[in-house]
Coordinates of C-alpha atoms in Angstrom, one line a residue:
M25 CA 0.0 0.0 0.0
N26 CA 1.2 3.5 -0.8
S27 CA 1.8 5.2 2.5
S28 CA 1.9 8.6 0.8
Y29 CA -1.9 8.5 0.7
A30 CA -2.6 6.3 3.8
I31 CA -0.6 8.3 6.3
P32 CA -2.4 11.6 5.5
A33 CA -5.7 9.8 5.8
V34 CA -4.9 8.5 9.2
A35 CA -3.6 11.9 10.3
L36 CA -6.8 13.5 9.0
V37 CA -8.9 11.1 11.1
V38 CA -6.9 11.9 14.2
V39 CA -7.2 15.7 13.6
A40 CA -10.9 15.4 13.0
T41 CA -11.3 13.4 16.2
V42 CA -9.5 16.1 18.2
L43 CA -11.6 18.9 16.6
V44 CA -14.9 17.1 17.1
G45 CA -13.9 16.4 20.7
A46 CA -13.0 20.0 21.2
F47 CA -16.6 20.9 20.2
G48 CA -17.9 18.7 23.0
L49 CA -15.4 20.3 25.4
R50 CA -16.9 23.7 24.8
I51 CA -20.2 22.6 26.2
S52 CA -18.9 20.4 29.1
R53 CA -19.2 22.3 32.3
T54 CA -20.4 20.0 35.1
T55 CA -19.5 16.7 36.6
S56 CA -22.7 15.2 35.1
D57 CA -21.5 16.4 31.7
F58 CA -18.3 14.5 32.0
Y59 CA -19.9 11.3 33.3
V60 CA -23.3 11.0 31.4
A61 CA -23.6 14.2 29.2
S62 CA -26.2 15.4 31.8
R63 CA -28.5 12.7 30.5
T64 CA -29.6 14.8 27.5
V65 CA -28.5 12.7 24.5
G66 CA -31.3 11.9 22.1
P67 CA -31.9 8.5 20.5
R68 CA -30.5 9.2 17.1
L69 CA -27.3 10.8 18.3
N70 CA -26.9 8.3 21.0
A71 CA -27.5 5.3 18.7
A72 CA -24.8 6.6 16.3
A73 CA -22.4 7.0 19.2
I74 CA -23.1 3.5 20.6
S75 CA -22.6 2.1 17.1
G76 CA -19.4 4.0 16.7
E77 CA -17.9 2.7 19.9
Y78 CA -19.3 -0.8 19.5
L79 CA -17.8 -1.4 16.0
S80 CA -14.3 -2.0 17.2
A81 CA -11.1 -3.5 15.8
A82 CA -12.9 -6.9 15.9
S83 CA -15.7 -5.7 13.7
F84 CA -13.5 -3.7 11.3
L85 CA -10.6 -6.1 10.9
G86 CA -11.3 -9.2 12.9
I87 CA -14.5 -10.5 11.3
A88 CA -13.1 -10.4 7.8
A89 CA -10.0 -12.2 9.1
L90 CA -12.1 -15.0 10.6
V91 CA -14.1 -15.5 7.5
L92 CA -10.9 -15.6 5.4
V93 CA -9.3 -18.2 7.7
Q94 CA -12.3 -20.2 9.0
G95 CA -15.0 -19.7 6.4
P96 CA -18.7 -18.8 6.5
D97 CA -19.2 -20.5 9.9
M98 CA -17.6 -17.4 11.4
L99 CA -20.6 -15.3 10.3
W100 CA -22.1 -16.2 13.7
Y101 CA -19.8 -13.4 15.1
P102 CA -21.6 -10.5 13.4
V103 CA -25.0 -12.2 13.9
G104 CA -24.2 -12.5 17.6
Y105 CA -22.8 -9.0 17.9
T106 CA -26.0 -7.6 16.4
A107 CA -28.5 -9.8 18.2
G108 CA -27.0 -8.9 21.6
Y109 CA -28.8 -5.6 21.3
L110 CA -32.1 -7.3 20.9
V111 CA -31.6 -9.0 24.2
L112 CA -30.4 -5.7 25.7
L113 CA -33.6 -4.0 24.3
L114 CA -36.0 -6.6 25.7
F115 CA -34.5 -7.1 29.2
V116 CA -32.2 -4.3 30.3
A117 CA -32.2 -0.9 28.4
A118 CA -35.0 1.0 30.0
P119 CA -34.7 -0.3 33.6
L120 CA -31.0 0.3 33.5
R121 CA -31.6 4.0 32.5
R122 CA -34.2 4.4 35.2
S123 CA -31.8 3.1 37.9
G124 CA -30.2 6.6 37.9
A125 CA -26.7 5.1 38.0
Y126 CA -23.6 6.4 36.4
T127 CA -21.7 3.1 36.1
L128 CA -22.3 -0.7 36.5
P129 CA -21.0 -0.6 40.1
D130 CA -23.5 2.3 40.8
F131 CA -26.2 0.0 39.6
A132 CA -25.0 -2.9 41.8
E133 CA -25.0 -0.7 44.9
A134 CA -28.4 0.9 44.1
R135 CA -29.9 -2.5 43.7
L136 CA -28.2 -4.4 46.5
A137 CA -27.1 -1.7 48.9
S138 CA -23.7 -3.5 49.2
Q139 CA -20.2 -1.9 49.0
A140 CA -18.7 -5.3 48.6
V141 CA -20.8 -6.1 45.5
R142 CA -20.0 -2.6 44.2
R143 CA -16.3 -3.2 44.5
L144 CA -16.5 -6.6 42.9
A145 CA -18.5 -5.2 40.0
G146 CA -16.0 -2.4 39.6
A147 CA -13.1 -4.9 39.4
F148 CA -14.9 -6.8 36.6
V149 CA -15.6 -3.5 34.7
V150 CA -12.0 -2.6 34.8
G151 CA -10.9 -6.1 33.8
V152 CA -13.3 -6.4 30.9
G153 CA -12.5 -2.9 29.8
W154 CA -8.8 -3.6 29.8
L155 CA -9.3 -6.9 27.9
Y156 CA -11.3 -5.0 25.3
L157 CA -8.8 -2.2 25.0
L158 CA -5.9 -4.5 24.2
P159 CA -7.1 -5.5 20.7
Q160 CA -7.9 -1.8 19.9
L161 CA -4.3 -0.9 20.6
Q162 CA -2.9 -4.0 18.8
G163 CA -5.1 -3.3 15.8
A164 CA -3.8 0.3 15.6
G165 CA -0.3 -1.0 15.7
L166 CA -1.0 -3.6 13.0
T167 CA -2.6 -0.9 10.7
L168 CA 0.3 1.5 11.1
T169 CA 2.8 -1.4 10.5
V170 CA 1.1 -2.5 7.3
L171 CA 1.0 1.1 6.1
T172 CA 4.5 2.3 6.9
G173 CA 6.5 -0.6 8.4
A174 CA 6.6 1.3 11.7
P175 CA 7.1 -0.6 15.0
D176 CA 4.1 -2.5 16.3
W177 CA 3.7 -0.3 19.3
L178 CA 3.6 3.1 17.6
G179 CA 0.0 2.9 16.4
G180 CA -1.2 1.9 19.9
V181 CA 0.7 4.8 21.4
I182 CA -1.0 7.3 19.0
V183 CA -4.4 6.0 19.8
A184 CA -3.7 6.0 23.5
V185 CA -2.6 9.7 23.4
V186 CA -5.5 10.9 21.3
V187 CA -8.1 9.0 23.3
T188 CA -6.7 10.1 26.7
A189 CA -6.6 13.7 25.6
T190 CA -10.2 13.6 24.2
V191 CA -11.8 11.8 27.2
A192 CA -9.9 13.7 29.8
A193 CA -10.7 17.1 28.2
G194 CA -14.4 16.7 27.5
G195 CA -15.6 13.4 29.1
M196 CA -18.9 12.0 27.8
R197 CA -19.9 15.2 26.0
S198 CA -16.8 15.0 23.8
I199 CA -16.8 11.3 23.0
T200 CA -20.5 11.3 22.1
F201 CA -19.9 13.6 19.2
V202 CA -16.6 11.9 18.3
Q203 CA -18.2 8.4 18.2
A204 CA -21.3 9.5 16.2
F205 CA -19.0 11.0 13.6
Q206 CA -16.8 8.0 13.6
Y207 CA -19.6 5.5 13.0
W208 CA -20.5 7.2 9.7
L209 CA -16.8 7.4 8.8
K210 CA -16.3 3.7 9.4
L211 CA -19.4 2.8 7.4
T212 CA -18.2 4.9 4.5
A213 CA -14.7 3.6 4.8
L214 CA -15.9 0.0 4.2
L215 CA -18.9 0.6 1.9
V216 CA -17.2 2.7 -0.8
P217 CA -14.1 0.4 -1.3
A218 CA -16.4 -2.7 -1.1
L219 CA -18.4 -1.4 -4.1
F220 CA -15.3 -1.1 -6.2
L221 CA -13.9 -4.4 -5.0
V222 CA -17.0 -6.3 -5.9
L223 CA -17.1 -4.7 -9.4
T224 CA -13.5 -5.7 -9.9
W225 CA -14.2 -9.2 -8.7
Q226 CA -17.1 -9.5 -11.1
S227 CA -15.0 -8.4 -14.1
D228 CA -11.6 -10.2 -13.7
G229 CA -12.6 -13.8 -14.0
A230 CA -12.0 -14.8 -10.4
P231 CA -14.2 -17.7 -9.1
R232 CA -17.7 -16.7 -8.3
H233 CA -18.0 -18.8 -5.1
A234 CA -15.1 -18.2 -2.6
F235 CA -16.0 -21.2 -0.4
D236 CA -17.1 -23.8 -2.9
E237 CA -13.5 -25.0 -3.7
P238 CA -10.1 -25.1 -2.0
A239 CA -8.3 -21.7 -1.9
T240 CA -5.5 -21.4 -4.4
F241 CA -2.9 -18.8 -5.2
R242 CA -4.1 -16.9 -8.3
E243 CA -0.5 -15.7 -9.0
Q244 CA 3.0 -16.5 -7.8
R245 CA 3.3 -15.4 -4.2
V246 CA 6.1 -15.2 -1.6
V247 CA 5.0 -15.8 2.0
R248 CA 7.1 -15.1 5.0
V249 CA 6.2 -17.1 8.1
D250 CA 6.3 -14.8 11.2
D251 CA 5.7 -17.6 13.7
S252 CA 6.5 -21.3 13.5
I253 CA 3.6 -23.3 11.9
D254 CA 2.6 -26.8 10.9
L255 CA 1.5 -27.1 7.2
T256 CA -0.9 -29.9 6.5
L257 CA -0.9 -31.1 2.8
D258 CA -3.7 -33.3 1.4
R259 CA -1.5 -34.0 -1.7
P260 CA 2.2 -33.3 -2.7
L261 CA 3.1 -29.7 -3.2
S262 CA 6.2 -28.1 -4.9
V263 CA 7.4 -24.9 -3.2
T264 CA 10.6 -22.9 -3.1
V265 CA 12.0 -22.5 0.4
T266 CA 14.4 -20.1 2.0
G267 CA 14.6 -21.1 5.7
T268 CA 14.0 -24.2 7.8
V269 CA 11.5 -26.9 6.9
D270 CA 11.2 -30.1 8.9
G271 CA 14.4 -29.3 10.7
R272 CA 16.5 -28.8 7.5
R273 CA 17.9 -25.4 6.3
H274 CA 17.3 -24.4 2.7
T275 CA 18.4 -21.4 0.6
G276 CA 16.2 -20.9 -2.4
T277 CA 15.7 -24.7 -2.8
R278 CA 12.8 -26.1 -4.8
L279 CA 11.2 -28.8 -2.6
A280 CA 8.6 -31.4 -3.4
L281 CA 6.8 -31.7 -0.1
P282 CA 4.8 -35.0 0.2
A283 CA 1.3 -35.2 1.6
G284 CA 1.2 -34.9 5.4
T285 CA 2.3 -32.4 8.1
H286 CA 5.5 -30.3 7.7
R287 CA 7.1 -28.0 10.3
I288 CA 7.9 -24.5 9.0
E289 CA 10.1 -22.5 11.3
R290 CA 9.8 -18.8 12.1
G291 CA 11.4 -16.5 9.5
T292 CA 11.1 -19.0 6.6
S293 CA 10.0 -17.7 3.2
L294 CA 7.9 -19.9 0.9
T295 CA 7.3 -19.2 -2.8
F296 CA 4.1 -20.7 -4.1
A297 CA 3.4 -21.0 -7.9
A298 CA 0.3 -19.7 -9.5
G299 CA -2.6 -22.2 -9.1
A300 CA -1.0 -23.9 -6.1
P301 CA -3.5 -24.9 -3.3
V302 CA -3.2 -23.0 0.0
P303 CA -2.2 -25.5 2.6
R304 CA -3.8 -25.6 6.1
A305 CA -1.7 -24.0 8.8
E306 CA -1.7 -24.5 12.5
R307 CA 0.4 -22.1 14.6
G308 CA 2.8 -23.2 17.3
G309 CA 2.4 -26.9 16.8
G310 CA -0.6 -27.2 19.0
G311 CA 0.3 -24.5 21.5
D312 CA -1.0 -20.9 21.7
L313 CA -4.5 -22.0 20.7
S314 CA -7.1 -19.3 20.1
P315 CA -10.8 -19.8 20.5
S316 CA -11.6 -19.5 16.8
Q317 CA -9.1 -22.3 16.0
A318 CA -11.5 -24.8 17.7
E319 CA -13.5 -24.6 14.6
S320 CA -10.6 -25.2 12.3
R321 CA -9.6 -28.4 14.2
E322 CA -13.2 -29.7 13.9
E323 CA -13.4 -30.2 17.6
R324 CA -17.1 -30.3 18.4
P325 CA -18.0 -27.5 16.0
L326 CA -21.7 -27.5 17.0
Y327 CA -20.8 -27.0 20.6
A328 CA -18.3 -24.2 19.6
T329 CA -21.0 -22.5 17.6
Y330 CA -23.5 -22.6 20.5
G331 CA -20.8 -21.3 22.8
L332 CA -20.1 -18.4 20.5
I333 CA -23.8 -17.5 20.1
L334 CA -24.4 -17.5 23.8
A335 CA -21.3 -15.3 24.5
T336 CA -22.1 -12.7 21.9
F337 CA -25.9 -12.7 22.6
L338 CA -25.5 -12.2 26.3
G339 CA -22.1 -10.5 26.6
T340 CA -23.3 -7.3 25.0
M341 CA -25.5 -6.2 27.9
G342 CA -22.5 -6.3 30.3
L343 CA -19.9 -4.5 28.2
P344 CA -19.0 -1.4 30.3
H345 CA -18.6 1.0 27.3
V346 CA -22.0 0.0 25.9
V347 CA -23.9 0.1 29.2
V348 CA -22.6 3.5 30.2
R349 CA -24.1 5.1 27.1
F350 CA -27.6 4.2 28.2
Y351 CA -27.2 6.3 31.3
T352 CA -27.0 9.4 28.9
S353 CA -30.5 8.9 27.6
P354 CA -33.1 11.4 29.0
H355 CA -35.5 8.6 30.1
G356 CA -36.3 4.9 29.7
V357 CA -38.3 5.3 26.5
A358 CA -35.4 7.1 24.9
A359 CA -33.1 4.2 25.9
R360 CA -35.4 1.7 24.2
R361 CA -35.7 3.9 21.0
T362 CA -31.9 4.2 21.0
T363 CA -31.5 0.4 21.1
V364 CA -33.9 0.0 18.1
V365 CA -31.9 2.5 16.0
V366 CA -28.6 0.8 17.1
L367 CA -29.9 -2.6 15.7
G368 CA -30.4 -1.0 12.3
L369 CA -27.0 0.9 12.2
I370 CA -24.8 -2.0 13.3
G371 CA -26.8 -4.5 11.2
A372 CA -26.1 -2.4 8.1
F373 CA -22.4 -2.2 9.0
Y374 CA -22.0 -6.0 9.5
L375 CA -23.1 -6.7 6.0
L376 CA -19.6 -5.5 4.8
P377 CA -16.8 -7.3 6.7
P378 CA -17.8 -10.7 5.4
V379 CA -17.5 -9.4 1.9
Y380 CA -13.9 -8.5 2.6
G381 CA -13.3 -11.9 4.2
A382 CA -14.6 -13.8 1.1
L383 CA -12.6 -11.6 -1.3
G384 CA -9.5 -12.1 0.9
R385 CA -9.9 -15.9 0.4
L386 CA -9.6 -15.3 -3.4
Y387 CA -7.0 -12.5 -3.6
A388 CA -4.9 -12.7 -0.4
P389 CA -5.0 -16.4 0.8
E390 CA -1.4 -16.2 1.9
L391 CA -2.5 -14.2 5.0
T392 CA -3.6 -17.5 6.5
L393 CA 0.0 -18.7 6.4
S394 CA 1.8 -15.4 7.4
G395 CA -0.2 -15.1 10.6
N396 CA -1.5 -11.7 9.6
P397 CA -5.1 -12.3 8.4
D398 CA -6.3 -9.2 10.2
A399 CA -4.6 -7.1 7.5
A400 CA -6.9 -8.4 4.7
V401 CA -9.2 -5.4 4.8
L402 CA -6.2 -3.1 4.6
L403 CA -4.5 -4.9 1.7
L404 CA -7.4 -5.8 -0.6
P405 CA -7.8 -2.4 -2.4
D406 CA -4.1 -2.4 -3.5
R407 CA -4.2 -6.1 -4.2
M408 CA -7.3 -6.1 -6.4
I409 CA -7.4 -2.6 -8.0
G410 CA -3.8 -1.2 -7.7
G411 CA -2.6 2.1 -9.0
V412 CA -3.8 5.4 -7.7
G413 CA -7.3 4.2 -7.3
G414 CA -6.3 1.3 -5.1
D415 CA -4.1 3.6 -3.0
L416 CA -6.9 6.1 -2.4
L417 CA -9.3 3.4 -1.5
G418 CA -6.7 1.8 0.8
A419 CA -6.2 5.2 2.4
L420 CA -10.0 5.4 3.0
V421 CA -10.0 2.0 4.6
A422 CA -7.0 2.9 6.8
G423 CA -8.7 6.0 8.0
G424 CA -11.8 4.0 8.9
A425 CA -9.7 1.5 10.7
F426 CA -8.2 4.2 12.9
A427 CA -11.6 5.6 13.5
A428 CA -12.7 2.2 14.8
F429 CA -9.8 2.0 17.2
L430 CA -10.3 5.6 18.4
S431 CA -14.0 5.4 18.9
T432 CA -14.1 2.1 20.8
A433 CA -11.0 3.0 22.9
S434 CA -12.7 6.2 23.8
G435 CA -15.8 4.5 25.1
L436 CA -13.8 1.9 27.0
T437 CA -11.5 4.5 28.6
M438 CA -14.6 6.5 29.6
A439 CA -16.2 3.5 31.3
V440 CA -13.0 2.4 33.1
A441 CA -12.1 5.9 34.1
G442 CA -15.6 6.4 35.6
V443 CA -15.2 3.3 37.8
L444 CA -11.7 4.2 38.8
T445 CA -12.8 7.7 39.8
Q446 CA -15.9 6.5 41.6
D447 CA -14.3 3.6 43.5
V448 CA -10.6 3.9 43.6
L449 CA -9.5 7.5 43.6
P450 CA -10.1 9.6 46.7
S451 CA -12.4 12.2 45.0
R452 CA -15.1 12.1 42.4
G453 CA -14.5 15.5 40.8
V454 CA -13.5 16.3 37.3
R455 CA -9.8 16.6 38.2
H456 CA -9.7 13.1 39.5
F457 CA -11.7 11.8 36.5
R458 CA -8.9 13.1 34.3
L459 CA -6.4 11.2 36.5
G460 CA -8.6 8.1 36.2
T461 CA -8.5 8.5 32.4
V462 CA -4.7 8.3 32.3
L463 CA -4.8 5.2 34.6
A464 CA -7.5 3.6 32.5
M465 CA -5.3 3.8 29.4
A466 CA -1.9 3.2 30.9
V467 CA -2.3 -0.5 31.9
P468 CA -3.6 -1.8 28.5
L469 CA -1.1 0.3 26.6
A470 CA 1.8 -1.2 28.6
A471 CA 0.4 -4.7 28.1
S472 CA 0.0 -4.1 24.3
V473 CA 3.7 -3.0 24.1
L474 CA 5.1 -5.8 26.2
V475 CA 2.9 -8.8 25.2
G476 CA 2.2 -10.2 21.7
G477 CA -1.4 -10.1 20.8
L478 CA -4.1 -12.5 19.8
P479 CA -6.2 -12.2 16.7
V480 CA -8.4 -9.2 17.5
A481 CA -11.7 -11.0 17.2
D482 CA -10.4 -13.7 19.7
A483 CA -9.3 -11.0 22.2
V484 CA -12.7 -9.3 22.0
G485 CA -14.4 -12.7 22.3
L486 CA -12.6 -13.2 25.7
A487 CA -14.2 -10.0 26.9
F488 CA -17.6 -11.1 25.7
A489 CA -17.4 -14.4 27.5
V490 CA -16.4 -12.8 30.8
S491 CA -19.1 -10.2 30.5
A492 CA -21.8 -12.7 29.6
S493 CA -20.8 -14.9 32.6
S494 CA -20.6 -12.1 35.2
F495 CA -22.7 -9.0 34.3
C496 CA -25.5 -10.7 32.4
P497 CA -26.7 -12.6 35.5
L498 CA -26.2 -9.5 37.7
L499 CA -28.3 -7.3 35.4
V500 CA -31.0 -9.8 34.5
L501 CA -31.6 -11.1 38.0
G502 CA -31.0 -7.6 39.6
I503 CA -33.7 -6.1 37.4
W504 CA -36.3 -8.9 37.3
W505 CA -35.8 -11.0 40.5
R506 CA -36.6 -9.4 43.9
R507 CA -35.0 -12.2 45.9
L508 CA -31.4 -11.6 44.7
T509 CA -29.1 -11.0 47.7
P510 CA -25.6 -9.4 47.9
P511 CA -23.9 -12.8 48.7
G512 CA -25.7 -14.4 45.8
A513 CA -24.7 -11.6 43.4
A514 CA -21.0 -11.7 44.6
A515 CA -20.8 -15.5 44.4
G516 CA -22.4 -15.6 40.9
M517 CA -20.0 -13.0 39.5
L518 CA -17.0 -14.7 41.0
V519 CA -18.0 -18.2 39.9
G520 CA -19.3 -17.3 36.4
G521 CA -17.0 -14.6 35.4
G522 CA -13.9 -16.1 37.1
S523 CA -14.4 -19.5 35.5
A524 CA -14.9 -18.0 32.1
L525 CA -11.7 -16.0 32.5
L526 CA -9.7 -19.0 33.7
A527 CA -11.0 -21.3 30.9
V528 CA -10.2 -19.0 28.0
A529 CA -6.8 -18.1 29.6
A530 CA -6.0 -21.8 29.8
T531 CA -6.9 -22.2 26.1
M532 CA -4.6 -19.2 25.1
A533 CA -1.8 -20.8 27.0
G534 CA -2.2 -24.1 25.0
Y535 CA -3.8 -26.2 27.6
P536 CA -5.0 -29.0 27.3
G537 CA -3.5 -29.1 23.8
E538 CA -4.5 -30.1 20.4
G539 CA -7.0 -33.0 20.2
A540 CA -7.8 -33.0 23.9
A541 CA -11.4 -33.6 24.8
L542 CA -11.5 -30.5 27.0
H543 CA -10.3 -28.1 24.3
A544 CA -13.7 -27.0 23.0
L545 CA -15.1 -26.7 26.6
L546 CA -12.3 -24.3 27.6
A547 CA -12.2 -22.4 24.3
W548 CA -15.9 -21.7 24.3
P549 CA -16.8 -21.5 28.0
A550 CA -20.0 -19.4 27.8
L551 CA -22.2 -22.5 27.3
W552 CA -21.4 -23.6 30.8
S553 CA -20.1 -20.6 32.6
V554 CA -23.2 -18.4 31.9
P555 CA -25.6 -21.0 33.4
L556 CA -23.1 -21.5 36.2
G557 CA -23.2 -17.8 37.0
F558 CA -27.0 -17.7 37.0
L559 CA -27.3 -20.9 39.0
T560 CA -24.8 -19.7 41.7
M561 CA -26.6 -16.4 42.1
I562 CA -29.9 -18.1 42.5
L563 CA -28.9 -20.8 44.9
V564 CA -26.8 -18.6 47.1
S565 CA -29.6 -16.0 47.2
L566 CA -32.1 -18.7 48.1
A567 CA -29.8 -19.8 50.9
T568 CA -29.5 -16.3 52.3
P569 CA -33.1 -15.0 52.3
G570 CA -32.5 -12.8 55.2
R571 CA -30.0 -10.7 53.2
V572 CA -32.5 -9.3 50.7
P573 CA -31.9 -5.6 51.0
P574 CA -34.7 -3.5 52.7
G575 CA -36.5 -1.3 50.2
T576 CA -36.0 -3.8 47.3
A577 CA -39.7 -3.4 46.2
A578 CA -39.2 0.4 45.9
V579 CA -36.0 0.0 44.0
L580 CA -37.6 -2.5 41.5
A581 CA -40.6 -0.1 41.1
R582 CA -38.2 2.6 40.1
F583 CA -36.6 0.3 37.5
H584 CA -39.9 -0.7 35.9
L585 CA -42.3 2.2 36.2
P586 CA -42.2 5.0 33.5
E587 CA -40.7 8.2 34.8
E588 CA -44.0 10.1 34.4
L589 CA -45.9 7.5 36.4
R590 CA -43.3 7.4 39.1
T591 CA -43.6 11.2 39.5
E592 CA -47.3 11.0 39.8
V593 CA -47.1 8.3 42.5
T594 CA -44.5 10.3 44.4
A595 CA -46.6 13.4 44.3

């Protein structure tokens, strides 16, 4: 990609973000402005802002990468991401707004009158927020590296600085305008290039069905392997090798690899001839497994699909950067209307990433071997169109990608900073909120610089699984079940969210290894960790009936009665 176009595009997005945020700063005056925009954000603006922050690196880059590598089964990701808002609309949106809370820990305390539950909820908000921030910073680093060859950490540092400045300066007022602007920018950045890419695909003789036949290289292609992989060949394949294959060093040697599995060491370059099939690749020789790889190993694919569906359907309602935006609505009806508009906006966006994934299978199949499939969206304009037109379209995509990182990181930083200010720092004023903003970004930035990243969709999937297993039971039972007690809520969050976190962390570390019966259970924990969280909350609450907080009936009435009716009853 020609960086002479892409770098100005990214710079323009950054400058526009700062300017739009400055507009919000001009009208941010009170503490309520910083936390919840004084609860005055209308449904259309709020829906665009929610869509802007929700459509993250996983949506912009990760879904296309999963479709490229794993095929159409990965379309459950966008379906689940969208359907999560339907669950949110039906069960949570309006009562959550009527709770009067600023953050999820505020809701927990208002419902259960327990400082211990509040602190535990705050810990989970910070943990989920940091987990979700990591792929945003990693995606920014990947984008800048693809564009310019810059170090992996530089893109994340740029996003961290811009987001910290925007959130600290104007709070929720600023990022509301920023995120609404960035939603439309992201939609344009994928839609316009997609139209040209589809027209090019229709006219150049490429296969009409990307998934009906094995992927092949349409032209000679050199692939550099960044991490050691195992190649599985269904039939013999001739390839030119510079590097180490099966323990032997080669320099420009033409090898005829027999059918079977071959070990390719890190740093090896493989030259494939035009028409050669793309071999299946497994990274790390069975270690460093990611959740999405459970599908590629055909380990209980139906179970994995159900686990994915449950995590994405139920995880949305507990994502801290999504939930906090419903506190900005004027009333419960506006919160519901906001959710309906969000369903339309993100549904329209999610039609586009699978197109890039399918085209990537035809035009950039080597990304499955290089370990960089998240770059497919960035590379396709240059690969398919080329010339000045491809460079300009690639610059538009790059700008949209940075908008995705900035908008989602802004919402997450806002949510985490709010919790840190409310529950960790000694004061709740604007000055301490700004200090909380710096702390909210510092930890994930350090982690993104020091630790290698997962594929962005997998990293986001971890946050969804933990959210679904901890906050979903708390919100649903807290809103709809009067017998929930503080011990029950605390035990459910610890057991559900903690078990999901440990299970997926074990999978990332390579335990129990390829082919083990427990692999699918640990890689997709939501199918058992979510019911476990609900069951623990219910059983412990039933075992501690004397701990139901006094005034629970009045609290639930506030959650469920429309604001106008509540006013009349009070009067």
